Coordinates of N, CA and C in Angstrom, one line a residue:
M1 N 24.0 47.3 36.9 CA 23.5 45.8 36.9 C 22.7 45.4 36.6
K2 N 21.4 46.3 36.0 CA 20.1 46.8 36.0 C 20.1 45.4 34.4
L3 N 21.7 46.6 33.9 CA 21.7 45.9 32.3 C 22.2 44.8 32.2
S4 N 23.2 44.5 33.0 CA 23.4 43.1 33.2 C 22.8 42.2 32.8
T5 N 21.6 42.3 34.0 CA 20.7 40.9 34.3 C 20.6 41.1 33.0
T6 N 19.6 42.4 32.6 CA 18.5 42.3 31.5 C 18.8 41.3 30.2
L7 N 20.3 42.2 29.8 CA 21.5 41.2 29.2 C 21.5 40.2 29.2
K8 N 21.8 38.6 30.1 CA 21.3 37.9 30.9 C 20.0 37.3 30.2
A9 N 19.2 37.8 31.2 CA 17.8 37.4 30.2 C 17.2 37.5 28.7
V10 N 17.5 38.5 27.7 CA 17.4 39.1 26.7 C 19.0 37.3 26.0
A11 N 19.9 37.4 26.7 CA 20.3 36.1 26.0 C 19.9 34.6 26.2
A12 N 19.3 34.2 27.2 CA 18.9 33.4 27.8 C 17.3 32.9 26.6
I13 N 16.7 34.1 26.5 CA 16.1 34.1 25.4 C 16.2 33.3 24.3
V14 N 17.0 34.6 24.1 CA 17.4 34.6 22.0 C 18.1 32.6 22.3
V15 N 18.8 32.1 23.1 CA 19.4 31.0 22.9 C 18.2 29.6 23.1
L16 N 17.2 30.2 23.8 CA 15.5 29.2 24.1 C 14.8 29.3 23.0
L17 N 15.1 30.7 22.3 CA 14.5 30.8 21.0 C 15.0 29.7 20.2
V18 N 16.7 29.7 19.5 CA 16.9 29.1 18.6 C 16.9 27.9 19.3
I19 N 17.2 27.2 20.2 CA 17.0 25.9 20.7 C 15.9 26.1 19.9
F20 N 14.9 26.0 20.3 CA 13.2 26.0 19.8 C 13.3 25.8 18.3
A21 N 14.1 26.9 17.8 CA 13.9 27.1 16.1 C 14.4 25.9 15.3
V22 N 15.2 25.2 16.2 CA 16.3 23.8 15.1 C 15.4 23.2 15.9
A23 N 15.4 22.4 16.5 CA 14.5 21.6 17.5 C 12.9 21.9 16.8
A24 N 12.6 22.5 15.7 CA 11.6 22.9 15.5 C 11.7 22.4 13.5
M25 N 13.1 23.1 13.2 CA 13.1 22.7 11.7 C 13.6 21.2 11.6
N26 N 14.3 20.6 13.3 CA 14.5 19.2 12.6 C 12.9 18.3 12.8
Y27 N 12.2 18.2 13.2 CA 11.0 17.5 13.3 C 10.3 17.8 12.1
H28 N 10.2 19.0 11.7 CA 9.7 19.8 10.4 C 9.9 18.7 8.9
N29 N 12.4 18.6 9.3 CA 12.8 18.3 7.9 C 12.2 16.5 7.8
K30 N 13.0 15.7 9.4 CA 12.3 14.6 9.4 C 11.0 13.8 8.7
A31 N 9.7 14.9 9.4 CA 8.8 14.5 8.6 C 8.6 14.7 8.2
V32 N 9.6 15.9 7.0 CA 9.4 15.5 4.8 C 9.7 14.8 4.7
S33 N 10.4 14.6 4.9 CA 11.6 13.0 4.8 C 10.5 11.7 5.0
M34 N 10.1 11.0 6.1 CA 9.6 10.3 5.9 C 7.9 10.3 5.4
D35 N 7.3 11.5 5.3 CA 6.1 11.9 4.4 C 6.4 11.1 2.9
E36 N 7.1 11.7 2.8 CA 8.0 11.1 1.2 C 8.4 10.3 1.1
K37 N 9.0 9.4 2.4 CA 9.4 7.9 2.3 C 8.0 7.1 2.4
V38 N 6.7 7.2 2.7 CA 5.7 7.3 2.5 C 5.0 6.9 1.2
N39 N 5.2 8.3 0.3 CA 4.2 8.1 -0.8 C 5.3 7.2 -1.8
A40 N 6.7 7.6 -1.9 CA 7.5 7.1 -2.4 C 6.6 4.6 -2.6
A41 N 6.5 4.1 -0.7 CA 6.3 3.4 -1.3 C 4.7 3.1 -1.4
W42 N 4.5 4.2 -1.5 CA 2.9 3.7 -2.4 C 3.2 4.0 -3.9
S43 N 3.7 4.5 -4.0 CA 4.0 4.7 -5.6 C 4.4 3.5 -6.3
Q44 N 5.3 2.6 -5.1 CA 5.7 1.5 -5.6 C 4.4 0.5 -5.2
V45 N 3.7 0.3 -4.6 CA 2.9 -0.2 -4.4 C 1.8 -0.3 -5.7
L46 N 1.3 0.8 -6.4 CA 0.2 1.5 -6.9 C 1.8 0.4 -8.4
N47 N 2.4 0.9 -8.7 CA 3.5 0.3 -9.7 C 3.1 -1.8 -9.5
Q48 N 3.1 -1.9 -8.7 CA 3.5 -3.5 -8.9 C 1.6 -4.0 -8.5
Y49 N 0.3 -2.9 -8.4 CA -0.3 -3.3 -8.8 C -1.2 -3.4 -10.2
K50 N -0.3 -2.2 -10.7 CA -0.6 -1.8 -12.3 C 0.1 -3.0 -12.7
R51 N 1.9 -3.3 -13.0 CA 2.0 -4.4 -13.4 C 0.8 -6.1 -13.3
R52 N 0.0 -6.0 -12.5 CA -0.3 -6.9 -12.0 C -1.8 -7.1 -13.4
A53 N -2.3 -6.3 -12.8 CA -3.6 -5.9 -14.2 C -3.4 -6.0 -15.2
D54 N -1.8 -5.9 -15.7 CA -1.6 -5.6 -16.9 C -0.9 -7.2 -17.4
L55 N -1.4 -8.0 -16.4 CA -0.7 -9.1 -17.1 C -1.5 -10.3 -17.1
I56 N -3.2 -9.6 -16.8 CA -4.1 -10.2 -16.7 C -4.7 -10.8 -17.7
P57 N -5.1 -9.9 -18.3 CA -6.2 -10.3 -20.0 C -5.0 -11.2 -20.5
N58 N -3.9 -11.2 -20.7 CA -2.9 -12.5 -21.9 C -3.1 -13.6 -21.1
L59 N -3.2 -13.6 -19.5 CA -3.9 -14.6 -18.2 C -5.2 -15.5 -18.7
V60 N -6.2 -14.8 -18.4 CA -7.5 -14.4 -19.1 C -7.2 -15.0 -20.1
N61 N -6.7 -14.8 -21.3 CA -7.1 -15.1 -22.7 C -6.6 -16.8 -23.2
T62 N -5.3 -17.1 -22.4 CA -5.2 -18.2 -22.3 C -5.3 -18.7 -21.6
V63 N -6.0 -18.8 -20.5 CA -6.9 -20.5 -20.3 C -8.1 -19.8 -20.7
K64 N -8.5 -19.0 -21.2 CA -10.0 -18.8 -22.3 C -10.0 -19.8 -23.3
G65 N -8.8 -19.8 -23.6 CA -8.6 -20.9 -24.4 C -8.7 -22.4 -24.6
Y66 N -8.4 -22.5 -22.9 CA -8.2 -24.7 -22.7 C -9.5 -24.9 -22.0
A67 N -9.9 -23.5 -21.0 CA -11.0 -24.0 -20.3 C -12.2 -22.8 -20.4
K68 N -12.8 -22.9 -22.2 CA -14.3 -22.9 -22.6 C -15.3 -22.5 -21.8
H69 N -15.6 -23.4 -20.6 CA -16.6 -24.0 -20.0 C -16.7 -23.6 -19.0
E70 N -15.2 -22.8 -18.3 CA -14.9 -22.4 -17.2 C -15.7 -20.3 -16.8
K71 N -16.7 -19.9 -17.8 CA -16.9 -18.4 -17.7 C -17.5 -17.8 -16.7
E72 N -17.8 -18.5 -16.0 CA -17.8 -17.7 -14.6 C -16.8 -17.2 -13.3
V73 N -15.3 -17.8 -13.8 CA -14.6 -17.5 -12.8 C -14.1 -16.6 -14.3
L74 N -13.7 -16.6 -15.3 CA -13.7 -16.0 -16.1 C -14.5 -14.2 -16.0
T75 N -15.4 -14.4 -15.9 CA -16.0 -12.9 -15.7 C -15.7 -12.4 -14.6
Q76 N -15.5 -12.9 -13.7 CA -14.9 -12.6 -12.2 C -13.4 -11.8 -12.6
V77 N -12.9 -12.9 -13.0 CA -11.9 -12.3 -13.2 C -11.3 -10.7 -13.2
T78 N -12.2 -10.6 -14.8 CA -12.2 -9.5 -15.6 C -13.3 -7.9 -15.4
E79 N -14.2 -8.8 -14.6 CA -14.8 -7.9 -13.6 C -13.9 -7.3 -13.2
A80 N -13.4 -7.9 -12.4 CA -12.6 -7.4 -11.1 C -11.2 -6.9 -11.2
R81 N -10.7 -6.5 -12.6 CA -10.2 -5.7 -12.8 C -10.2 -5.0 -13.5
A82 N -11.4 -4.7 -14.2 CA -11.9 -3.6 -15.0 C -12.3 -3.0 -13.7
K83 N -13.1 -3.2 -12.1 CA -13.6 -2.9 -11.3 C -12.3 -1.5 -10.4
V84 N -11.2 -2.5 -10.5 CA -9.4 -2.0 -10.3 C -9.3 -1.3 -11.2
G85 N -9.2 -1.1 -12.6 CA -9.0 0.0 -13.0 C -9.9 1.2 -13.5
K86 N -11.2 0.9 -12.8 CA -11.8 2.4 -13.2 C -11.8 3.6 -11.8
M87 N -11.1 2.7 -10.9 CA -10.8 4.2 -9.6 C -9.5 4.6 -9.8
E88 N -10.0 5.8 -9.6 CA -9.0 6.9 -9.8 C -8.4 7.2 -8.7
I89 N -7.4 6.7 -8.9 CA -6.4 7.0 -7.4 C -5.2 7.8 -8.1
S90 N -5.7 9.2 -6.8 CA -4.8 10.4 -6.8 C -3.9 10.2 -6.1
P91 N -3.1 11.7 -5.4 CA -2.4 11.4 -4.6 C -3.3 11.6 -2.7
K92 N -4.0 12.2 -3.3 CA -4.8 12.6 -2.1 C -5.3 11.4 -1.3
I93 N -5.0 10.4 -2.1 CA -6.1 8.7 -1.6 C -5.3 8.5 -0.3
L94 N -3.7 8.5 0.1 CA -4.3 8.1 1.5 C -4.0 9.4 3.0
E95 N -4.8 10.2 2.6 CA -5.3 11.3 3.4 C -7.0 11.3 3.6
N96 N -7.8 9.9 2.7 CA -9.0 9.2 2.6 C -8.9 8.1 2.8
P97 N -9.0 7.9 4.2 CA -9.6 6.9 5.1 C -10.3 5.6 3.8
K98 N -12.1 6.0 3.6 CA -13.0 5.7 3.3 C -11.6 5.3 1.1
A99 N -11.7 6.4 0.9 CA -11.2 5.9 -0.6 C -10.4 4.7 -0.8
F100 N -9.0 4.8 0.9 CA -8.1 3.4 0.7 C -8.3 2.2 0.9
A101 N -9.8 2.2 1.7 CA -10.4 1.2 2.1 C -11.4 0.8 0.9
M102 N -11.5 1.8 0.2 CA -12.0 0.8 -1.6 C -11.0 0.3 -2.5
F103 N -10.3 1.2 -2.7 CA -8.7 0.5 -3.1 C -8.7 -0.9 -2.0
E104 N -7.9 -0.8 -0.9 CA -7.8 -2.1 -0.7 C -8.5 -3.4 -0.9
K105 N -9.8 -2.7 -0.8 CA -11.4 -3.9 -1.5 C -11.3 -4.7 -2.5
S106 N -11.2 -3.7 -3.3 CA -11.2 -4.1 -4.9 C -10.2 -4.9 -5.3
Q107 N -8.6 -4.1 -4.4 CA -7.4 -5.0 -5.0 C -7.8 -6.6 -4.7
S108 N -8.3 -6.4 -2.7 CA -8.7 -7.8 -2.4 C -9.4 -9.2 -3.5
E109 N -10.6 -8.2 -4.0 CA -11.3 -9.1 -4.6 C -10.5 -9.5 -6.0
L110 N -9.8 -8.3 -6.3 CA -9.0 -9.2 -7.6 C -8.3 -10.2 -7.3
S111 N -7.9 -10.3 -5.9 CA -6.9 -11.2 -5.7 C -7.5 -13.0 -5.7
S112 N -8.5 -12.9 -5.0 CA -9.9 -13.3 -4.7 C -9.8 -14.1 -6.3
A113 N -9.8 -13.2 -7.4 CA -11.0 -13.6 -8.4 C -9.4 -14.3 -9.2
L114 N -8.2 -14.3 -8.6 CA -7.4 -14.6 -9.7 C -6.9 -16.2 -8.9
S115 N -7.4 -16.5 -7.3 CA -7.0 -17.7 -7.0 C -8.3 -18.1 -7.1
R116 N -9.2 -18.0 -7.1 CA -10.5 -18.8 -7.5 C -9.4 -19.4 -9.6
L117 N -9.4 -18.2 -10.1 CA -9.1 -18.7 -11.7 C -8.1 -20.2 -11.6
M118 N -6.7 -19.7 -10.3 CA -6.3 -20.6 -10.4 C -6.3 -22.1 -9.7
M119 N -7.2 -22.0 -9.1 CA -8.1 -23.1 -9.3 C -8.6 -24.0 -10.1
V120 N -9.3 -23.4 -11.0 CA -9.7 -24.4 -12.3 C -9.1 -24.3 -13.2
V121 N -7.5 -23.8 -12.5 CA -6.2 -24.3 -14.3 C -6.1 -25.5 -13.6
E122 N -5.6 -25.7 -11.8 CA -5.7 -27.4 -11.9 C -6.2 -28.0 -12.8
R123 N -7.5 -28.1 -13.3 CA -8.4 -28.9 -13.8 C -7.9 -29.3 -15.3
Y124 N -7.2 -28.5 -15.4 CA -6.8 -28.7 -17.1 C -5.3 -29.2 -17.4
P125 N -5.1 -30.4 -17.0 CA -3.5 -30.3 -17.3 C -2.9 -30.3 -18.6
N126 N -3.5 -30.0 -19.7 CA -2.9 -29.3 -21.3 C -2.3 -28.0 -21.2
L127 N -3.6 -27.4 -19.9 CA -3.2 -26.0 -20.0 C -2.1 -25.8 -19.5
K128 N -2.0 -26.3 -17.8 CA -0.2 -26.0 -16.5 C 1.0 -26.8 -18.0
A129 N 0.5 -27.6 -18.9 CA 1.7 -27.7 -19.6 C 1.6 -26.4 -20.4
D130 N 0.7 -25.4 -21.1 CA 1.4 -24.5 -21.8 C 1.9 -23.9 -21.8
K131 N 3.3 -23.6 -22.5 CA 4.7 -22.8 -22.5 C 4.5 -21.3 -22.4
N132 N 2.7 -21.2 -23.1 CA 2.6 -19.2 -22.5 C 1.9 -19.4 -21.1
F133 N 1.4 -20.0 -20.6 CA 0.5 -20.2 -19.8 C 1.4 -20.4 -18.1
L134 N 2.2 -20.9 -18.2 CA 3.9 -21.1 -17.0 C 4.2 -19.6 -17.2
A135 N 4.6 -19.3 -18.8 CA 5.0 -18.1 -18.1 C 4.8 -16.8 -18.0
L136 N 3.3 -16.9 -18.4 CA 2.3 -16.2 -17.1 C 1.9 -15.7 -16.1
Q137 N 2.0 -17.9 -15.9 CA 1.4 -17.8 -13.8 C 3.2 -17.5 -13.5
S138 N 4.4 -17.2 -13.7 CA 5.9 -17.2 -13.4 C 5.6 -16.0 -13.1
Q139 N 5.1 -15.1 -13.9 CA 5.2 -13.3 -14.1 C 4.6 -13.3 -13.0
L140 N 3.1 -14.2 -12.8 CA 2.4 -13.1 -11.4 C 2.4 -13.6 -10.5
E141 N 3.2 -14.6 -10.4 CA 3.8 -15.5 -8.9 C 4.8 -14.2 -8.2
G142 N 6.0 -13.9 -9.2 CA 7.1 -12.8 -9.8 C 5.7 -11.6 -8.8
T143 N 5.4 -11.1 -9.1 CA 4.3 -10.2 -9.2 C 3.8 -9.9 -7.7
E144 N 3.2 -11.0 -7.5 CA 2.5 -11.5 -6.5 C 3.7 -11.1 -5.3
N145 N 4.9 -11.5 -5.1 CA 5.7 -11.4 -4.3 C 6.5 -10.0 -4.5
R146 N 6.2 -9.1 -5.3 CA 6.7 -8.2 -5.2 C 5.5 -7.4 -4.6
I147 N 4.1 -8.1 -4.8 CA 3.3 -7.2 -4.1 C 3.6 -7.2 -2.6
A148 N 3.5 -8.0 -2.3 CA 3.5 -8.2 -0.8 C 5.1 -7.8 -0.3
V149 N 6.1 -8.0 -0.8 CA 6.9 -6.6 -0.6 C 6.7 -5.3 -0.7
A150 N 6.8 -4.9 -1.7 CA 6.2 -3.3 -1.3 C 4.7 -3.1 -0.6
R151 N 4.2 -3.6 0.0 CA 3.0 -4.0 0.6 C 3.7 -3.3 2.4
R152 N 4.3 -4.5 3.1 CA 5.7 -4.7 3.9 C 6.0 -3.1 4.1
D153 N 7.3 -2.9 2.8 CA 7.6 -1.5 3.0 C 7.1 -0.4 2.9
Y154 N 6.0 -0.3 2.7 CA 5.0 0.8 3.1 C 4.3 0.9 4.1
I155 N 3.9 -0.1 4.4 CA 3.2 -1.2 5.8 C 4.4 -0.4 6.6
E156 N 5.7 -0.5 6.9 CA 7.5 0.2 7.9 C 7.3 1.5 7.5
A157 N 7.0 1.7 6.4 CA 6.8 3.2 5.9 C 5.8 4.6 6.7
V158 N 4.8 3.5 6.8 CA 3.7 4.9 7.5 C 4.0 4.4 9.1
R159 N 4.8 2.7 9.5 CA 4.7 2.9 11.0 C 5.3 4.3 11.8
A160 N 6.6 4.0 10.8 CA 7.8 5.1 11.3 C 6.9 6.6 11.2
Y161 N 6.6 6.9 10.5 CA 5.9 7.7 9.7 C 5.1 8.5 10.8
N162 N 3.5 7.6 11.2 CA 2.5 8.1 12.1 C 2.9 7.9 13.6
T163 N 4.1 7.0 14.0 CA 4.9 7.0 15.6 C 5.4 8.6 15.5
L164 N 6.0 8.9 14.5 CA 7.1 9.7 15.0 C 5.9 10.6 14.9
L165 N 4.9 11.6 14.3 CA 3.5 12.5 14.4 C 3.0 12.1 16.3
R166 N 2.8 11.0 16.8 CA 2.1 11.0 18.0 C 3.3 10.8 19.4
R167 N 5.2 10.8 18.3 CA 5.8 10.5 20.1 C 6.0 12.5 20.5
F168 N 6.2 12.6 21.9 CA 6.9 13.7 21.8 C 8.8 14.5 22.1
P169 N 9.2 15.3 22.3 CA 8.2 15.9 21.6 C 8.2 16.0 20.8
A170 N 8.1 15.2 19.5 CA 8.2 15.7 18.2 C 6.2 15.8 17.2
A171 N 5.4 15.9 18.2 CA 4.0 15.9 17.8 C 3.5 17.1 18.4
F172 N 4.6 17.4 19.8 CA 4.6 19.4 20.4 C 4.6 20.3 19.5
F173 N 6.5 20.1 18.2 CA 6.6 20.8 17.3 C 6.3 20.9 16.8
L174 N 5.6 19.6 15.8 CA 5.2 19.4 14.8 C 3.2 19.9 14.9
R175 N 3.0 20.1 15.5 CA 1.3 21.0 15.7 C 2.0 22.4 15.2
I176 N 3.3 22.8 15.6 CA 2.9 24.0 15.3 C 3.8 24.4 14.4
T177 N 4.6 23.3 13.5 CA 5.5 23.8 12.1 C 4.6 23.3 10.9
D178 N 4.1 21.7 11.6 CA 2.9 21.2 10.4 C 1.4 20.8 10.8
P179 N 0.9 21.3 11.2 CA -0.4 20.9 12.0 C -1.6 20.3 10.5
E180 N -0.7 20.4 9.6 CA -2.3 19.4 8.3 C -1.2 18.8 8.3
L181 N -0.4 17.7 8.8 CA 0.1 16.6 8.9 C -1.0 15.4 9.7
R182 N -1.1 14.2 8.9 CA -2.5 13.5 9.7 C -1.7 11.6 9.5
P183 N -2.3 11.2 10.1 CA -2.0 9.9 10.4 C -2.4 9.3 8.8
K184 N -1.3 8.6 8.1 CA -1.3 7.8 7.3 C -2.3 6.3 7.2
P185 N -3.1 5.8 6.6 CA -3.8 4.8 6.5 C -2.8 3.6 6.0
T186 N -2.7 2.9 6.6 CA -2.2 1.4 6.0 C -3.0 0.0 5.7
F187 N -2.7 -0.8 5.2 CA -3.3 -2.2 4.7 C -3.2 -2.9 6.6
T188 N -4.9 -3.2 5.9 CA -5.4 -4.4 7.0 C -5.2 -6.1 6.3
I189 N -6.1 -6.6 7.3 CA -6.0 -8.1 6.6 C -7.9 -8.0 7.0
S190 N -8.2 -8.9 6.4 CA -9.4 -8.9 6.4 C -10.1 -10.4 8.1
E191 N -10.7 -10.3 7.9 CA -11.2 -11.1 8.5 C -11.2 -12.8 8.2
K192 N -11.4 -12.4 6.6 CA -11.6 -13.9 5.4 C -10.4 -14.3 5.1
E193 N -9.2 -13.2 5.2 CA -8.0 -13.6 4.6 C -7.0 -14.0 5.3
S194 N -7.8 -14.0 7.5 CA -6.8 -14.3 8.4 C -7.0 -15.8 9.5
Q195 N -8.4 -16.2 8.5 CA -8.0 -17.6 9.1 C -7.5 -18.8 8.4
T196 N -6.8 -18.9 9.1 CA -6.4 -20.4 8.8 C -7.2 -21.3 8.1
P197 N -6.3 -21.6 6.3 CA -7.0 -22.2 5.2 C -7.4 -24.4 5.8
E198 N -8.0 -24.3 5.8 CA -8.8 -26.1 6.3 C -8.1 -26.7 5.6
V199 N -7.7 -28.1 5.9 CA -7.3 -29.0 5.0 C -7.2 -29.9 5.5
S200 N -7.5 -31.2 4.2 CA -8.7 -32.4 4.6 C -7.6 -33.4 3.7
F201 N -7.3 -34.2 4.2 CA -6.5 -35.3 3.9 C -7.9 -36.7 3.8

C-alpha cells in the first residue's frame, strides 16, 4: 500500500516535471522565433536606410548642378549622410538603448536635411524638370516608403516580442530558461515630428 502511494507520488512529480519541461521548451522556442523575427525586421530597416544613403550622393550632385547658391543645404545633407555612414552598427545595437537612440537621432537628422533639400528644389523649375533628378526623386520617395514599412514591421515585431517577455506564464518560464532575454528598443517620434504642421494660405 505504501509502495503504491509512493509510486503515485513519483508518477505525479514526473508528470508535473514533464509538463513544466514542455511548457518551458515551448516558451523558449517561441521567444527564439520572435527574437529572430525582430532581428530580421531590424536588418530590413538597416537595408532601407542604406539604400537611402546610397541615393543621396547622386541626388546632391544633381541638385548641385542647378542650385549652386544653396551650398548650406547641400553641405547639411552631405554632413548628415556622413554622420550616418560613420556609425558602427553592430548586432548588439538592439541591446544598447543609448546606441539605438543615437542611431535613431542621426537618421532623423538625415531625414530633416533631405526635407530641406526638397524645399530648395521647389525654387528651381529647371531642376524639377530634369530627368535624372526626377528619377532620383522617385527612387528616394520609394525608399522613404520602404523605410516607413520596414520601421512599422520592426515596431510590430518588437511589440510582440516585448509582450511575450512580460506576460505570465511566459515571463516565469523565460526567467528560468532564458534569463539573458531583454526587451528590445523601438522607434519613437520626436516632439518636433509629432507637431501638426502649420498651413497658411
